[in-house]
């Protein structure tokens, strides 16, 4: 043992603490996201468009299953008075359950494939589309239960109402019924109530916006993913809202520009070539519809990037094996 002025001084270096995750929006992270979108975005948009088109097949199939369920219960049609009869007929219950699972799996594929492509890209890896589909086998098995109905209610009702979430751009046909908004606007203060309700739904959507990435990238069930998203966004929901709001503004601006531009050929044909106006109008409408599909897919891909990045930043190990 050495003593005195020449004593050996041994120091132990403590490992530096891990840096706090950077915010999802702002600074270098935003620039990295833009670069990632530029490089991989077209591939994600094509994937989003392809899986989004699955709804064109699944929606009629689910409708057919529900029609068979009504018929199996011996009902000419389904009303609120006949729900009890429907749910007490074993064959009808089985058909309804099959329809719910089919719809939930479709929703999972539509949104989960994007998460499965984005998560590895955020870690610097590129995976083929086939691997993104394969990674959904575990989450799909977790849907064989009440989680299927819970995911369906979240994705098909809550997400479109607030227009927040990975599938918001792919499921835009749900809105507050017109008779409700009409009744609200008939009395003093109704408009304020409607605005508060919309803001409340949007806020809830932001708090739950990480549900699908949580479900796909971790071993949580649907209910646990909803709870985990609520907790994880306690302090970051406004950042996610800013990012998704920017996406919405850009998409709305491009949509308005496309709609305005698409009308120009039709007006020109009406004025100078009336005989060709119908063909020109039909062509413009078809091109506008194609652009709308691409914009919806781009919005879905960008939303998946924002929510997946937020999930990885707030949940240790999320997507580590994806």
mmCIF file of N, CA, C and O in Angstrom, residues 73-135:
data_model
loop_
_atom_site.group_PDB
_atom_site.id
_atom_site.type_symbol
_atom_site.label_atom_id
_atom_site.label_comp_id
_atom_site.label_asym_id
_atom_site.label_seq_id
_atom_site.Cartn_x
_atom_site.Cartn_y
_atom_site.Cartn_z
ATOM 1 N N UNK A 73 -80.667 -15.476 -36.897
ATOM 2 C CA UNK A 73 -81.531 -15.214 -35.742
ATOM 3 C C UNK A 73 -83.003 -15.191 -36.122
ATOM 4 O O UNK A 73 -83.869 -14.985 -35.250
ATOM 5 N N UNK A 74 -83.299 -15.384 -37.414
ATOM 6 C CA UNK A 74 -84.686 -15.387 -37.866
ATOM 7 C C UNK A 74 -85.301 -14.011 -37.924
ATOM 8 O O UNK A 74 -86.522 -13.873 -37.815
ATOM 9 N N UNK A 75 -84.484 -12.986 -38.112
ATOM 10 C CA UNK A 75 -84.983 -11.610 -38.147
ATOM 11 C C UNK A 75 -85.005 -11.095 -39.581
ATOM 12 O O UNK A 75 -84.054 -11.319 -40.339
ATOM 13 N N UNK A 76 -86.059 -10.392 -39.967
ATOM 14 C CA UNK A 76 -86.083 -9.805 -41.322
ATOM 15 C C UNK A 76 -85.114 -8.642 -41.444
ATOM 16 O O UNK A 76 -84.579 -8.364 -42.519
ATOM 17 N N UNK A 77 -84.903 -7.925 -40.354
ATOM 18 C CA UNK A 77 -83.969 -6.802 -40.323
ATOM 19 C C UNK A 77 -83.565 -6.576 -38.870
ATOM 20 O O UNK A 77 -84.225 -7.070 -37.946
ATOM 21 N N UNK A 78 -82.488 -5.829 -38.669
ATOM 22 C CA UNK A 78 -81.994 -5.608 -37.317
ATOM 23 C C UNK A 78 -82.337 -4.201 -36.851
ATOM 24 O O UNK A 78 -81.996 -3.210 -37.499
ATOM 25 N N UNK A 79 -83.059 -4.131 -35.732
ATOM 26 C CA UNK A 79 -83.342 -2.854 -35.092
ATOM 27 C C UNK A 79 -82.870 -2.937 -33.643
ATOM 28 O O UNK A 79 -82.457 -4.006 -33.178
ATOM 29 N N UNK A 80 -82.940 -1.823 -32.937
ATOM 30 C CA UNK A 80 -82.486 -1.822 -31.545
ATOM 31 C C UNK A 80 -83.353 -2.735 -30.671
ATOM 32 O O UNK A 80 -82.909 -3.183 -29.609
ATOM 33 N N UNK A 81 -84.562 -3.031 -31.112
ATOM 34 C CA UNK A 81 -85.441 -3.912 -30.344
ATOM 35 C C UNK A 81 -85.064 -5.381 -30.502
ATOM 36 O O UNK A 81 -85.486 -6.221 -29.706
ATOM 37 N N UNK A 82 -84.276 -5.692 -31.553
ATOM 38 C CA UNK A 82 -83.962 -7.090 -31.865
ATOM 39 C C UNK A 82 -82.561 -7.488 -31.451
ATOM 40 O O UNK A 82 -82.131 -8.620 -31.723
ATOM 41 N N UNK A 83 -81.804 -6.580 -30.823
ATOM 42 C CA UNK A 83 -80.416 -6.893 -30.458
ATOM 43 C C UNK A 83 -80.371 -8.062 -29.481
ATOM 44 O O UNK A 83 -79.498 -8.942 -29.572
ATOM 45 N N UNK A 84 -81.325 -8.103 -28.529
ATOM 46 C CA UNK A 84 -81.360 -9.205 -27.569
ATOM 47 C C UNK A 84 -81.524 -10.543 -28.251
ATOM 48 O O UNK A 84 -80.853 -11.525 -27.899
ATOM 49 N N UNK A 85 -82.424 -10.616 -29.235
ATOM 50 C CA UNK A 85 -82.624 -11.860 -29.985
ATOM 51 C C UNK A 85 -81.357 -12.258 -30.723
ATOM 52 O O UNK A 85 -80.968 -13.430 -30.747
ATOM 53 N N UNK A 86 -80.709 -11.275 -31.324
ATOM 54 C CA UNK A 86 -79.485 -11.556 -32.077
ATOM 55 C C UNK A 86 -78.399 -12.126 -31.170
ATOM 56 O O UNK A 86 -77.724 -13.102 -31.529
ATOM 57 N N UNK A 87 -78.257 -11.549 -29.988
ATOM 58 C CA UNK A 87 -77.167 -11.944 -29.089
ATOM 59 C C UNK A 87 -77.490 -13.192 -28.280
ATOM 60 O O UNK A 87 -76.633 -13.658 -27.513
ATOM 61 N N UNK A 88 -78.691 -13.732 -28.407
ATOM 62 C CA UNK A 88 -79.029 -14.986 -27.721
ATOM 63 C C UNK A 88 -79.107 -16.152 -28.686
ATOM 64 O O UNK A 88 -79.475 -17.265 -28.283
ATOM 65 N N UNK A 89 -78.759 -15.908 -29.948
ATOM 66 C CA UNK A 89 -78.719 -16.980 -30.942
ATOM 67 C C UNK A 89 -77.264 -17.376 -31.156
ATOM 68 O O UNK A 89 -76.464 -16.556 -31.633
ATOM 69 N N UNK A 90 -76.868 -18.600 -30.798
ATOM 70 C CA UNK A 90 -75.447 -18.989 -30.869
ATOM 71 C C UNK A 90 -74.815 -18.757 -32.240
ATOM 72 O O UNK A 90 -73.696 -18.237 -32.337
ATOM 73 N N UNK A 91 -75.523 -19.144 -33.305
ATOM 74 C CA UNK A 91 -74.950 -18.971 -34.637
ATOM 75 C C UNK A 91 -74.739 -17.493 -34.958
ATOM 76 O O UNK A 91 -73.718 -17.103 -35.552
ATOM 77 N N UNK A 92 -75.686 -16.667 -34.563
ATOM 78 C CA UNK A 92 -75.564 -15.234 -34.817
ATOM 79 C C UNK A 92 -74.396 -14.643 -34.038
ATOM 80 O O UNK A 92 -73.630 -13.820 -34.559
ATOM 81 N N UNK A 93 -74.260 -15.054 -32.785
ATOM 82 C CA UNK A 93 -73.152 -14.558 -31.960
ATOM 83 C C UNK A 93 -71.819 -14.940 -32.586
ATOM 84 O O UNK A 93 -70.876 -14.136 -32.643
ATOM 85 N N UNK A 94 -71.717 -16.177 -33.081
ATOM 86 C CA UNK A 94 -70.472 -16.636 -33.709
ATOM 87 C C UNK A 94 -70.161 -15.810 -34.962
ATOM 88 O O UNK A 94 -69.007 -15.420 -35.190
ATOM 89 N N UNK A 95 -71.168 -15.524 -35.768
ATOM 90 C CA UNK A 95 -70.955 -14.744 -36.988
ATOM 91 C C UNK A 95 -70.573 -13.299 -36.659
ATOM 92 O O UNK A 95 -69.702 -12.717 -37.309
ATOM 93 N N UNK A 96 -71.220 -12.719 -35.656
ATOM 94 C CA UNK A 96 -70.877 -11.353 -35.255
ATOM 95 C C UNK A 96 -69.447 -11.298 -34.724
ATOM 96 O O UNK A 96 -68.677 -10.385 -35.051
ATOM 97 N N UNK A 97 -69.085 -12.284 -33.889
ATOM 98 C CA UNK A 97 -67.728 -12.329 -33.348
ATOM 99 C C UNK A 97 -66.703 -12.472 -34.469
ATOM 100 O O UNK A 97 -65.648 -11.823 -34.447
ATOM 101 N N UNK A 98 -67.011 -13.303 -35.468
ATOM 102 C CA UNK A 98 -66.101 -13.466 -36.603
ATOM 103 C C UNK A 98 -65.951 -12.160 -37.366
ATOM 104 O O UNK A 98 -64.842 -11.786 -37.777
ATOM 105 N N UNK A 99 -67.052 -11.442 -37.550
ATOM 106 C CA UNK A 99 -66.981 -10.153 -38.240
ATOM 107 C C UNK A 99 -66.152 -9.140 -37.471
ATOM 108 O O UNK A 99 -65.367 -8.386 -38.061
ATOM 109 N N UNK A 100 -66.307 -9.134 -36.136
ATOM 110 C CA UNK A 100 -65.530 -8.189 -35.316
ATOM 111 C C UNK A 100 -64.041 -8.499 -35.407
ATOM 112 O O UNK A 100 -63.204 -7.599 -35.586
ATOM 113 N N UNK A 101 -63.688 -9.794 -35.302
ATOM 114 C CA UNK A 101 -62.277 -10.172 -35.375
ATOM 115 C C UNK A 101 -61.703 -9.848 -36.750
ATOM 116 O O UNK A 101 -60.579 -9.325 -36.877
ATOM 117 N N UNK A 102 -62.464 -10.132 -37.809
ATOM 118 C CA UNK A 102 -61.997 -9.842 -39.164
ATOM 119 C C UNK A 102 -61.755 -8.346 -39.350
ATOM 120 O O UNK A 102 -60.722 -7.926 -39.907
ATOM 121 N N UNK A 103 -62.696 -7.538 -38.889
ATOM 122 C CA UNK A 103 -62.535 -6.091 -39.011
ATOM 123 C C UNK A 103 -61.354 -5.593 -38.184
ATOM 124 O O UNK A 103 -60.579 -4.737 -38.624
ATOM 125 N N UNK A 104 -61.197 -6.134 -36.957
ATOM 126 C CA UNK A 104 -60.103 -5.700 -36.087
ATOM 127 C C UNK A 104 -58.749 -6.082 -36.670
ATOM 128 O O UNK A 104 -57.794 -5.289 -36.633
ATOM 129 N N UNK A 105 -58.644 -7.283 -37.224
ATOM 130 C CA UNK A 105 -57.379 -7.701 -37.835
ATOM 131 C C UNK A 105 -57.056 -6.828 -39.043
ATOM 132 O O UNK A 105 -55.897 -6.456 -39.271
ATOM 133 N N UNK A 106 -58.083 -6.468 -39.798
ATOM 134 C CA UNK A 106 -57.860 -5.582 -40.946
ATOM 135 C C UNK A 106 -57.353 -4.222 -40.498
ATOM 136 O O UNK A 106 -56.412 -3.668 -41.077
ATOM 137 N N UNK A 107 -57.975 -3.683 -39.436
ATOM 138 C CA UNK A 107 -57.513 -2.405 -38.891
ATOM 139 C C UNK A 107 -56.071 -2.522 -38.416
ATOM 140 O O UNK A 107 -55.239 -1.643 -38.655
ATOM 141 N N UNK A 108 -55.755 -3.647 -37.743
ATOM 142 C CA UNK A 108 -54.388 -3.863 -37.273
ATOM 143 C C UNK A 108 -53.404 -3.900 -38.435
ATOM 144 O O UNK A 108 -52.325 -3.299 -38.365
ATOM 145 N N UNK A 109 -53.756 -4.608 -39.496
ATOM 146 C CA UNK A 109 -52.861 -4.700 -40.651
ATOM 147 C C UNK A 109 -52.686 -3.328 -41.302
ATOM 148 O O UNK A 109 -51.571 -2.908 -41.618
ATOM 149 N N UNK A 110 -53.793 -2.599 -41.481
ATOM 150 C CA UNK A 110 -53.721 -1.294 -42.126
ATOM 151 C C UNK A 110 -52.785 -0.342 -41.383
ATOM 152 O O UNK A 110 -52.026 0.399 -41.995
ATOM 153 N N UNK A 111 -52.843 -0.374 -40.056
ATOM 154 C CA UNK A 111 -52.051 0.563 -39.264
ATOM 155 C C UNK A 111 -50.738 -0.047 -38.799
ATOM 156 O O UNK A 111 -49.710 0.631 -38.747
ATOM 157 N N UNK A 112 -50.767 -1.344 -38.462
ATOM 158 C CA UNK A 112 -49.582 -1.988 -37.912
ATOM 159 C C UNK A 112 -48.466 -2.159 -38.911
ATOM 160 O O UNK A 112 -47.288 -2.119 -38.538
ATOM 161 N N UNK A 113 -48.796 -2.365 -40.185
ATOM 162 C CA UNK A 113 -47.747 -2.509 -41.198
ATOM 163 C C UNK A 113 -46.903 -1.238 -41.279
ATOM 164 O O UNK A 113 -45.676 -1.290 -41.399
ATOM 165 N N UNK A 114 -47.552 -0.092 -41.208
ATOM 166 C CA UNK A 114 -46.810 1.170 -41.243
ATOM 167 C C UNK A 114 -45.883 1.287 -40.033
ATOM 168 O O UNK A 114 -44.724 1.683 -40.166
ATOM 169 N N UNK A 115 -46.397 0.937 -38.858
ATOM 170 C CA UNK A 115 -45.554 0.968 -37.659
ATOM 171 C C UNK A 115 -44.389 -0.006 -37.810
ATOM 172 O O UNK A 115 -43.243 0.304 -37.444
ATOM 173 N N UNK A 116 -44.660 -1.178 -38.376
ATOM 174 C CA UNK A 116 -43.612 -2.178 -38.573
ATOM 175 C C UNK A 116 -42.553 -1.749 -39.566
ATOM 176 O O UNK A 116 -41.412 -2.226 -39.502
ATOM 177 N N UNK A 117 -42.890 -0.865 -40.485
ATOM 178 C CA UNK A 117 -41.904 -0.328 -41.426
ATOM 179 C C UNK A 117 -41.144 0.856 -40.836
ATOM 180 O O UNK A 117 -39.944 1.026 -41.065
ATOM 181 N N UNK A 118 -41.850 1.678 -40.069
ATOM 182 C CA UNK A 118 -41.250 2.909 -39.550
ATOM 183 C C UNK A 118 -40.297 2.629 -38.394
ATOM 184 O O UNK A 118 -39.213 3.229 -38.325
ATOM 185 N N UNK A 119 -40.676 1.726 -37.473
ATOM 186 C CA UNK A 119 -39.860 1.485 -36.275
ATOM 187 C C UNK A 119 -38.427 1.065 -36.613
ATOM 188 O O UNK A 119 -37.469 1.629 -36.067
ATOM 189 N N UNK A 120 -38.208 0.094 -37.510
ATOM 190 C CA UNK A 120 -36.825 -0.240 -37.856
ATOM 191 C C UNK A 120 -36.094 0.921 -38.549
ATOM 192 O O UNK A 120 -34.900 1.111 -38.337
ATOM 193 N N UNK A 121 -36.832 1.696 -39.355
ATOM 194 C CA UNK A 121 -36.201 2.825 -40.042
ATOM 195 C C UNK A 121 -35.693 3.855 -39.043
ATOM 196 O O UNK A 121 -34.638 4.467 -39.229
ATOM 197 N N UNK A 122 -36.428 4.049 -37.957
ATOM 198 C CA UNK A 122 -35.984 4.976 -36.919
ATOM 199 C C UNK A 122 -34.724 4.470 -36.223
ATOM 200 O O UNK A 122 -33.958 5.255 -35.657
ATOM 201 N N UNK A 123 -34.509 3.151 -36.240
ATOM 202 C CA UNK A 123 -33.310 2.555 -35.651
ATOM 203 C C UNK A 123 -32.198 2.383 -36.680
ATOM 204 O O UNK A 123 -31.169 1.768 -36.382
ATOM 205 N N UNK A 124 -32.414 2.897 -37.895
ATOM 206 C CA UNK A 124 -31.379 2.822 -38.916
ATOM 207 C C UNK A 124 -31.396 1.557 -39.740
ATOM 208 O O UNK A 124 -30.421 1.238 -40.431
ATOM 209 N N UNK A 125 -32.491 0.798 -39.680
ATOM 210 C CA UNK A 125 -32.591 -0.439 -40.445
ATOM 211 C C UNK A 125 -33.755 -0.360 -41.421
ATOM 212 O O UNK A 125 -34.712 0.372 -41.200
ATOM 213 N N UNK A 126 -33.656 -1.124 -42.474
ATOM 214 C CA UNK A 126 -34.732 -1.211 -43.453
ATOM 215 C C UNK A 126 -35.201 -2.650 -43.530
ATOM 216 O O UNK A 126 -34.393 -3.569 -43.668
ATOM 217 N N UNK A 127 -36.499 -2.852 -43.393
ATOM 218 C CA UNK A 127 -37.040 -4.205 -43.463
ATOM 219 C C UNK A 127 -37.988 -4.294 -44.652
ATOM 220 O O UNK A 127 -38.652 -3.316 -45.001
ATOM 221 N N UNK A 128 -38.057 -5.449 -45.279
ATOM 222 C CA UNK A 128 -39.009 -5.612 -46.382
ATOM 223 C C UNK A 128 -40.443 -5.636 -45.869
ATOM 224 O O UNK A 128 -40.696 -5.892 -44.685
ATOM 225 N N UNK A 129 -41.367 -5.389 -46.762
ATOM 226 C CA UNK A 129 -42.780 -5.362 -46.393
ATOM 227 C C UNK A 129 -43.225 -6.693 -45.818
ATOM 228 O O UNK A 129 -44.047 -6.742 -44.894
ATOM 229 N N UNK A 130 -42.672 -7.779 -46.321
ATOM 230 C CA UNK A 130 -43.045 -9.107 -45.821
ATOM 231 C C UNK A 130 -42.737 -9.248 -44.337
ATOM 232 O O UNK A 130 -43.521 -9.820 -43.572
ATOM 233 N N UNK A 131 -41.579 -8.726 -43.902
ATOM 234 C CA UNK A 131 -41.231 -8.815 -42.482
ATOM 235 C C UNK A 131 -42.168 -7.976 -41.620
ATOM 236 O O UNK A 131 -42.470 -8.339 -40.475
ATOM 237 N N UNK A 132 -42.613 -6.839 -42.157
ATOM 238 C CA UNK A 132 -43.561 -6.003 -41.410
ATOM 239 C C UNK A 132 -44.881 -6.745 -41.210
ATOM 240 O O UNK A 132 -45.507 -6.638 -40.139
ATOM 241 N N UNK A 133 -45.306 -7.503 -42.213
ATOM 242 C CA UNK A 133 -46.509 -8.321 -42.067
ATOM 243 C C UNK A 133 -46.275 -9.452 -41.058
ATOM 244 O O UNK A 133 -47.132 -9.732 -40.212
ATOM 245 N N UNK A 134 -45.107 -10.103 -41.160
ATOM 246 C CA UNK A 134 -44.809 -11.225 -40.269
ATOM 247 C C UNK A 134 -44.792 -10.792 -38.816
ATOM 248 O O UNK A 134 -45.232 -11.532 -37.919
ATOM 249 N N UNK A 135 -44.310 -9.574 -38.552
ATOM 250 C CA UNK A 135 -44.230 -9.080 -37.178
ATOM 251 C C UNK A 135 -45.596 -8.872 -36.543
ATOM 252 O O UNK A 135 -45.699 -8.702 -35.323
#
